[in-house]
Short mmCIF file of C-alpha atoms in Angstrom, two decimals:
data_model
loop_
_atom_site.label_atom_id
_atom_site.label_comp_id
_atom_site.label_asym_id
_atom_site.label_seq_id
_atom_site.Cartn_x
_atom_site.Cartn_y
_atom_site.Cartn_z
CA UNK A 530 199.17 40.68 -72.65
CA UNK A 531 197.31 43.72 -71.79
CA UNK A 532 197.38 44.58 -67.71
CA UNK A 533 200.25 42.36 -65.75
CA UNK A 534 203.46 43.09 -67.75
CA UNK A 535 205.11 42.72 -64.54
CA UNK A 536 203.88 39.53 -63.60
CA UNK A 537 204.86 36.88 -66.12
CA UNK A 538 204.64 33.62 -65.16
CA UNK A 539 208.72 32.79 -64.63
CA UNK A 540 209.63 29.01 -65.88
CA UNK A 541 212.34 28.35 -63.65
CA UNK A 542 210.13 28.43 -59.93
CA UNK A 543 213.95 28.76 -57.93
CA UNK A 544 213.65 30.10 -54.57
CA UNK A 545 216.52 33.18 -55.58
CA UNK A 546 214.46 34.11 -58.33
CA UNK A 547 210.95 34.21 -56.86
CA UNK A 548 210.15 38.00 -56.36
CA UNK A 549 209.10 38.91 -53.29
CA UNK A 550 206.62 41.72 -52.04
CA UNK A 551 205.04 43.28 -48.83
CA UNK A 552 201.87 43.36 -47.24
CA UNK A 553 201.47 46.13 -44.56
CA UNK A 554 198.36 46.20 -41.65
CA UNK A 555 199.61 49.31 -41.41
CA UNK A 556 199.48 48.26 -37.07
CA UNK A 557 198.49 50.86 -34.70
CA UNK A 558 200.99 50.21 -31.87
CA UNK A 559 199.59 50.35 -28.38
CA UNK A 560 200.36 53.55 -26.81
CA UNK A 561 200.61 54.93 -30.25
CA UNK A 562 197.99 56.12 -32.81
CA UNK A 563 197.34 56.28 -36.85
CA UNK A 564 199.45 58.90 -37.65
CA UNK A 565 202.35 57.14 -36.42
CA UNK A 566 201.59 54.16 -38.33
CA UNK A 567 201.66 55.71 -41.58
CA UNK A 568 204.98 57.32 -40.67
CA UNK A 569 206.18 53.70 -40.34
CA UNK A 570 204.58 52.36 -43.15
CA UNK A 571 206.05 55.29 -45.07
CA UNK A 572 209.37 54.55 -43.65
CA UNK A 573 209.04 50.81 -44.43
CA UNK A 574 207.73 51.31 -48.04
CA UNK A 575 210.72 53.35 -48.79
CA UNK A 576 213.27 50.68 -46.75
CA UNK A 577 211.46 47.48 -48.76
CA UNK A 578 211.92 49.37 -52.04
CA UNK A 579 215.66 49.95 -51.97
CA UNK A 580 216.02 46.46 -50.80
CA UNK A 581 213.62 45.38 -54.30
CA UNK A 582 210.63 44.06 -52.88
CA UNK A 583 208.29 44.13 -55.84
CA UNK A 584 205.11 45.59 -54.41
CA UNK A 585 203.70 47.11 -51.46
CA UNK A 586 200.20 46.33 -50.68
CA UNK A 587 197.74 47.55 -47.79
CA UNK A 588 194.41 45.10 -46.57
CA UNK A 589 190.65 47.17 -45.91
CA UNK A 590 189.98 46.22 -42.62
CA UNK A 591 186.78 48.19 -40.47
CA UNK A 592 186.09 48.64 -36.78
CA UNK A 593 189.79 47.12 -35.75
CA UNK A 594 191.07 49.72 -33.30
CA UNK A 595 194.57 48.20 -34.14
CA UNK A 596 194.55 48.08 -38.11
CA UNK A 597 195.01 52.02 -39.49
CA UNK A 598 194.65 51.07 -43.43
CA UNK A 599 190.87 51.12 -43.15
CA UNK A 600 190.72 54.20 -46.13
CA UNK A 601 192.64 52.21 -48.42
CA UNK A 602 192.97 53.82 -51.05
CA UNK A 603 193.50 57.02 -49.61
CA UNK A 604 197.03 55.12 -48.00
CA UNK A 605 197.81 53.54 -50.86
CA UNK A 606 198.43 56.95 -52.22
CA UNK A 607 200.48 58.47 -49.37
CA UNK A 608 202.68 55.42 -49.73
CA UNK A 609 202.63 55.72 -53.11
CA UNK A 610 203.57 59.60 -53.22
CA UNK A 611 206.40 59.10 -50.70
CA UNK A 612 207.90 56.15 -53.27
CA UNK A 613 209.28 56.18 -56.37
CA UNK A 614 208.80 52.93 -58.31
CA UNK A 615 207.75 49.92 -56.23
CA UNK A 616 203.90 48.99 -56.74
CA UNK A 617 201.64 50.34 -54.50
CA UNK A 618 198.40 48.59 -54.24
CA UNK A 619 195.24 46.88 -52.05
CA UNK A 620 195.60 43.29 -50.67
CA UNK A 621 192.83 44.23 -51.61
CA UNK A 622 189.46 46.00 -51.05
CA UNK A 623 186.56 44.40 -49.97
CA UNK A 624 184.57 44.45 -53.22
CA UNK A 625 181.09 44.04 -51.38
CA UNK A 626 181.47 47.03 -48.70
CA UNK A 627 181.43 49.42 -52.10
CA UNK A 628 179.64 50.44 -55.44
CA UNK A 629 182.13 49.27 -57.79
CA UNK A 630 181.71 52.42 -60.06
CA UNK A 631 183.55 54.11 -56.75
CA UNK A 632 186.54 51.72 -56.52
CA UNK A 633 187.28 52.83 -60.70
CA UNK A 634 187.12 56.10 -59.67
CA UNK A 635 189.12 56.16 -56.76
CA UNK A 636 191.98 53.40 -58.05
CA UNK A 637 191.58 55.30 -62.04
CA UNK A 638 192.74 58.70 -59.90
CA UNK A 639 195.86 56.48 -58.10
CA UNK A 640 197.14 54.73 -61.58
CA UNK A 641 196.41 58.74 -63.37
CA UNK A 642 198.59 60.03 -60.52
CA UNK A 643 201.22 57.26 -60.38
CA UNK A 644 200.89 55.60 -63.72
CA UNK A 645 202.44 51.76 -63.98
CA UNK A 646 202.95 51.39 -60.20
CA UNK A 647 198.89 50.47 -58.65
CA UNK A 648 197.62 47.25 -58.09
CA UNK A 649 194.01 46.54 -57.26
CA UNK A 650 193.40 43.37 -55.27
CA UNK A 651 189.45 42.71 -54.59
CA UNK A 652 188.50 40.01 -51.59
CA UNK A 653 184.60 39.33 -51.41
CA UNK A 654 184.67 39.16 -47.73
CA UNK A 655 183.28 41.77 -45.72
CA UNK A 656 186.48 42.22 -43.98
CA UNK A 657 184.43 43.08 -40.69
CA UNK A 658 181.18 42.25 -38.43
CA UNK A 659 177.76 42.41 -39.83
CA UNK A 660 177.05 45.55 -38.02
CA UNK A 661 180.27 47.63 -39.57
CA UNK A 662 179.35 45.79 -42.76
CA UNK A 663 175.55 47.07 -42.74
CA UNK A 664 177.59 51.18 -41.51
CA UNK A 665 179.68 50.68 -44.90
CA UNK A 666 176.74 49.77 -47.08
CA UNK A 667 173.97 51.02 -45.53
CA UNK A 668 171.80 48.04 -46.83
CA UNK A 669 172.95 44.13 -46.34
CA UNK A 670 171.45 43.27 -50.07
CA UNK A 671 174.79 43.08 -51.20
CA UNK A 672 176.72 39.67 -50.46
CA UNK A 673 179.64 37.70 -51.53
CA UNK A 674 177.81 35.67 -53.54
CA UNK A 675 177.18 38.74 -55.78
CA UNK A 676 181.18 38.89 -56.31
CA UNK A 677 181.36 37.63 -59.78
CA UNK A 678 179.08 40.43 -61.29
CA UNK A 679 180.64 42.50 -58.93
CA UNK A 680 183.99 41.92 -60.68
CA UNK A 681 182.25 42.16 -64.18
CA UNK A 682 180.71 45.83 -63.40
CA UNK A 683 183.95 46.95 -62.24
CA UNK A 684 186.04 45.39 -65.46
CA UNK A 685 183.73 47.64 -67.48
CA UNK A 686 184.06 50.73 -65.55
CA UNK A 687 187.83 50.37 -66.45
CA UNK A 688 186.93 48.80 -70.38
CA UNK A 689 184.33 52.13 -70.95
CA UNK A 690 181.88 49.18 -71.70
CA UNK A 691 179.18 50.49 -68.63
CA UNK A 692 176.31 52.59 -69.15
CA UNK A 693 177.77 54.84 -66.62
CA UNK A 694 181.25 55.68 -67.28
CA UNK A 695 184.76 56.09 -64.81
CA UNK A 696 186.79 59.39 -64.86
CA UNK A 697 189.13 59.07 -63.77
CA UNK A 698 189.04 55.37 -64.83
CA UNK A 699 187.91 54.40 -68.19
CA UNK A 700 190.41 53.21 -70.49
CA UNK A 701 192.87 52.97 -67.58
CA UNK A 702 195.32 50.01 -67.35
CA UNK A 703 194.61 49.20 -63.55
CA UNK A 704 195.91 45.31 -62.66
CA UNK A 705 193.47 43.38 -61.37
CA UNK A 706 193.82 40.40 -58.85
CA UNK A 707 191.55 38.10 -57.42
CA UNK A 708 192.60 37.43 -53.75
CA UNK A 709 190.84 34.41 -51.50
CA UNK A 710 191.24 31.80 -48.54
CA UNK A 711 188.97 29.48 -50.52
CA UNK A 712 188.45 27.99 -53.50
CA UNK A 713 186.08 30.49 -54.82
CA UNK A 714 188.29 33.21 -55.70
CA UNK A 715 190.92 30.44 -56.92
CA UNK A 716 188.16 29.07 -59.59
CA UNK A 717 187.20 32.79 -60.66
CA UNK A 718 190.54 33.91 -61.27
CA UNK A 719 191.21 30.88 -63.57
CA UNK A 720 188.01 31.26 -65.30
CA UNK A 721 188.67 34.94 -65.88
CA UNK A 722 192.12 34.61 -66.38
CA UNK A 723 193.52 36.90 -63.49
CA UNK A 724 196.71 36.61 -60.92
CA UNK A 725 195.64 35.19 -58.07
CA UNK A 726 196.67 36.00 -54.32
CA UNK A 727 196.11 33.19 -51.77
CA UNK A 728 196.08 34.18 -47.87
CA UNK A 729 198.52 31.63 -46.81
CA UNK A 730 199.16 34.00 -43.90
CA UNK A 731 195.88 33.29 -42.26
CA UNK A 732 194.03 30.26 -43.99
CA UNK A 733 197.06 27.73 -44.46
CA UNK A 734 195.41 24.54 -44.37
CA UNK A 735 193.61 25.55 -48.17
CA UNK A 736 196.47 26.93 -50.01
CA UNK A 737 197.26 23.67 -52.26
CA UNK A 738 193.73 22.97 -52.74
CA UNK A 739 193.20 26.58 -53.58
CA UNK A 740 196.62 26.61 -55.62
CA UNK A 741 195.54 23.76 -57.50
CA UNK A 742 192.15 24.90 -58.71
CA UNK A 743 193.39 28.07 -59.64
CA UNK A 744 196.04 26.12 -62.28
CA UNK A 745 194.08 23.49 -63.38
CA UNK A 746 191.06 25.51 -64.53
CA UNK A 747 193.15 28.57 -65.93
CA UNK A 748 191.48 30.11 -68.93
CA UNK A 749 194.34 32.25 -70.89
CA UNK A 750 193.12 36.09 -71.34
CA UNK A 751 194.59 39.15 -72.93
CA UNK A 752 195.83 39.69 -69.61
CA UNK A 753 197.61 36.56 -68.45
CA UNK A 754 198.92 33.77 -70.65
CA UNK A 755 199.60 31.48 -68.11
CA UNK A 756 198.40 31.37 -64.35
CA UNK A 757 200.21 33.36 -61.90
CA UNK A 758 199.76 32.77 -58.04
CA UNK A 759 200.83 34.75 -55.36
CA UNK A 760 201.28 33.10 -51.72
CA UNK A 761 200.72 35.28 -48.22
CA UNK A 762 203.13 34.48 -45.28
CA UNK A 763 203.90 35.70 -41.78
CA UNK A 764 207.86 35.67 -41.79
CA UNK A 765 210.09 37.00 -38.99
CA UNK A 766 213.81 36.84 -38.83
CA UNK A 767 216.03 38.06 -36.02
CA UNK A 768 219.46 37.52 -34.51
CA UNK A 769 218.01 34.62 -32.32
CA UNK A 770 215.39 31.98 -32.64
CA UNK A 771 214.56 33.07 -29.34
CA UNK A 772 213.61 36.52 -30.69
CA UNK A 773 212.14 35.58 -33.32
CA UNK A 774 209.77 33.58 -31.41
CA UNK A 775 209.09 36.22 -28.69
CA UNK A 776 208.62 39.29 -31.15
CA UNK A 777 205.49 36.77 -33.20
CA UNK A 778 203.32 37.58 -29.96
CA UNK A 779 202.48 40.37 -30.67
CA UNK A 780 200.57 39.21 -34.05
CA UNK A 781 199.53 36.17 -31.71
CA UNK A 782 197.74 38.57 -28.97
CA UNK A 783 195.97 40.71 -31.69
CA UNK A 784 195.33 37.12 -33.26
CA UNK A 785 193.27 35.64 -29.59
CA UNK A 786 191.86 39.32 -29.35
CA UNK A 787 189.83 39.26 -32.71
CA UNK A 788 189.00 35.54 -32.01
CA UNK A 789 187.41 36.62 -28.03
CA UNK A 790 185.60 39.60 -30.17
CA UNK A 791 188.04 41.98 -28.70
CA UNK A 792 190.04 43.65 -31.19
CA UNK A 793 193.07 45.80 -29.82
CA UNK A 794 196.21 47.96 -30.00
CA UNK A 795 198.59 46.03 -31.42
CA UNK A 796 200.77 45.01 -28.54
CA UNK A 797 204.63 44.67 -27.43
CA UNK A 798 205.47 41.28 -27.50
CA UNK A 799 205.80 39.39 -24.44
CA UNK A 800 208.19 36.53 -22.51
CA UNK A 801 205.22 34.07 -22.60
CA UNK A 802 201.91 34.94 -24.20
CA UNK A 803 200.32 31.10 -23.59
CA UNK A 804 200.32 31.86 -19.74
CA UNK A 805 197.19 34.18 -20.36
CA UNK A 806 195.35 32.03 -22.80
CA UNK A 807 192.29 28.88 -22.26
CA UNK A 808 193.18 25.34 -22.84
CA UNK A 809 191.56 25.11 -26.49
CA UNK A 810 193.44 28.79 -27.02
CA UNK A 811 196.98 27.14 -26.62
CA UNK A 812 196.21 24.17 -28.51
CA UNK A 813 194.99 26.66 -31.65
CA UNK A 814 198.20 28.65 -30.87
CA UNK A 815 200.35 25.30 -31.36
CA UNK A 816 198.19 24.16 -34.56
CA UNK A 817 198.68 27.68 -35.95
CA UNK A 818 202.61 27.89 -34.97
CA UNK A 819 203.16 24.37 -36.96
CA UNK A 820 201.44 26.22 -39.92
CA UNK A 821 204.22 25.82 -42.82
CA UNK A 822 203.22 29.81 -43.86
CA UNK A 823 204.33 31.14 -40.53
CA UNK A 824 207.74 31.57 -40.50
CA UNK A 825 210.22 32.56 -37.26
CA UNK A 826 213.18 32.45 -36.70
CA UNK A 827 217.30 33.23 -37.77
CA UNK A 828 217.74 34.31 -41.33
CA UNK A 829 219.27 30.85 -41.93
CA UNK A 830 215.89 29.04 -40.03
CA UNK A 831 213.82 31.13 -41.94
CA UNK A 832 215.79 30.77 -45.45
CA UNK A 833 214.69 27.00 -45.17
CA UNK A 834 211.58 27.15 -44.42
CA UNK A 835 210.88 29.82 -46.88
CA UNK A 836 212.64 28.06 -49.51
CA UNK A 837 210.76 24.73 -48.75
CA UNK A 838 207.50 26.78 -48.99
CA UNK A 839 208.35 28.45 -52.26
CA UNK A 840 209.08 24.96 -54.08
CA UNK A 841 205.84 23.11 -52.14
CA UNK A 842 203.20 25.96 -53.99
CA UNK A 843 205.67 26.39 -57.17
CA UNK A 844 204.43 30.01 -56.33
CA UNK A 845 205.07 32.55 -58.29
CA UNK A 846 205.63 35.39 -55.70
CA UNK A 847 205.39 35.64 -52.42
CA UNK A 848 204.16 38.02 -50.15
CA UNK A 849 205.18 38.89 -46.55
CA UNK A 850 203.75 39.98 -43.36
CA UNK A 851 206.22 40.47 -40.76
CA UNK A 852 204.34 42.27 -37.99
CA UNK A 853 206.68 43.11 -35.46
CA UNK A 854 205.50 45.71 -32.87
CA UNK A 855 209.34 47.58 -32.41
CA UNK A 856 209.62 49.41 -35.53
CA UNK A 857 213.55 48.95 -36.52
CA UNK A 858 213.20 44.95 -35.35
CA UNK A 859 210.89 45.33 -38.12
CA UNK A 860 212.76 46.96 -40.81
CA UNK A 861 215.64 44.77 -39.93
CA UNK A 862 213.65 41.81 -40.60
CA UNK A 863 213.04 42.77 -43.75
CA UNK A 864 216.34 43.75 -44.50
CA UNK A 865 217.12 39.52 -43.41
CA UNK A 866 214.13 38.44 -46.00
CA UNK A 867 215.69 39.91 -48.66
CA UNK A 868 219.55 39.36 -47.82
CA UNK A 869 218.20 35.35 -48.18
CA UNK A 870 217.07 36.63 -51.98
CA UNK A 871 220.84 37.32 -52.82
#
């Protein structure tokens, strides 16, 4: 076992014992703007970490006027500076929007600075448009299907095995994890024997299929011995179904907004977000609401469905979204996820 010490397969899959982690968006709150999100994220990184989430991980996104965490790695060490021993790490970086030689650099200066607590999880999509995709690369040449060797060149940035060598970087032990919403990441990360991190969250309907490649073709490597799979959800808990249900607008409008092309502010939630939406809008909105990953409700609503989740993928983490526009609705929801872990 070289890289994932921390991530060891566990042979008992019981809910109690599943360790949980976080996945920020690091929201820009209508009204608001990016400095106040990473004072929450700050805030919630230090909150999650008392209450033992295990990691703490921030998603690239581009041109989103509501999504702050677009210099990843640059965030990933604020949070990480303002923690103490909690992971800190990507969920993950687009691997195709960058020269892979950069990415060794930039995450071999974040493990130098905060050694043993930085993750790097790499996603082949673009993570934006075609036209913010072709403003990141400045050339379209490079594609998802150019992932694998993508991967590879960035492996031997952090091995010293490249022509052109990482420092900071080289000889590093930075964790690698494949993350997807398809099978193609699933089959790469058993094949090179990495974790894998499935976007429940978003691309539900996959996640067994996905989960299932991933296990069966596993290929043991000096860093894993057995696979390890990590599953995304959308969880919110508060006092009241009721408020459970009405603070999960706000994900649903920014949700409908990217869908029309019109990304926004994240927004306060609302009494009854279907009134503004189409016909085939409300019927995606019920589909996606009877998606098992998306989780609202009381702490004891939630608790079941979490649990049920849990022993469905036999996953071996899980990691949670809870985007909740009112900031201490938030942290309190939190704080319910991981009273349910007691």
């Amino acid at each position: 076992m070289k890289q994932i010490k921390d991530v060891r397969p566990l042979k008992e899959k019981r809910f109690k014992h599943t360790p949980l982690s976080v996945l920020d968006l690091a929201a820009i709150n209508e009204g608001s703007g990016a400095d106040e999100s990473f004072k929450r994220s700050v805030e919630l990184a230090r909150h999650t970490e008392k209450l033992g989430f295990r990691r703490y991980w921030v998603a690239e996104h581009h041109n989103m006027p509501g999504i702050a965490s677009s210099a990843t790695a640059v965030l990933i060490g604020h949070i990480a500076g303002a923690t103490e021993s909690i992971r800190v790490g990507a969920g993950g970086i687009m691997l195709p929007n960058h020269a892979p030689l950069v990415i060794a650099e930039q995450f071999g200066t974040l493990e130098a600075m905060y050694p043993g607590r930085i993750d790097l999880g790499l996603g082949r999509a673009p993570g934006s448009d075609q036209a913010t995709a072709y403003a990141l690369r400045r050339t379209l040449h490079s594609s998802a299907e150019q992932f694998p060797e993508q991967v590879e060149e960035l492996e031997g940035y952090f091995r010293g095995t490249e022509r052109v060598r990482a420092f900071p970087g080289e000889g590093q032990d930075v964790p690698i994890w494949l993350l997807g919403s398809s099978g193609f990441s699933a089959q790469l990360a058993a094949v090179k024997g990495l974790p894998f991190a499935f976007a429940s969250h978003f691309s539900p309907d996959y996640t067994m299929q996905a989960l299932q490649l991933y296990r069966q073709n596993f290929r043991p490597s000096e860093v894993l011995d057995e696979p390890y799979a990590m599953v995304g959800v959308n969880v919110i808990a508060a006092d009241t179904e009721e408020r459970a249900r009405v603070l999960a607008t706000s994900q649903q409008q920014q949700m409908f907004a990217l869908m029309r092309g019109m990304p926004m502010p994240f927004q306060p939630p609302v009494e009854n977000v279907a009134e503004a939406w189409t016909d085939r809008e409300r019927a995606i909105f019920e589909q996606t609401l009877a998606s098992e990953a998306n989780m609202f409700g009381t702490p004891d609503q939630v608790r079941g469905k979490l649990s049920a989740f849990i022993e469905k993928t036999a996953a071996d983490e899980v990691i949670v979204n809870s985007a909740v526009f009112h900031h201490e609705e938030r942290l309190r929801s939190y704080s319910y996820i991981a009273e349910m872990m007691d």
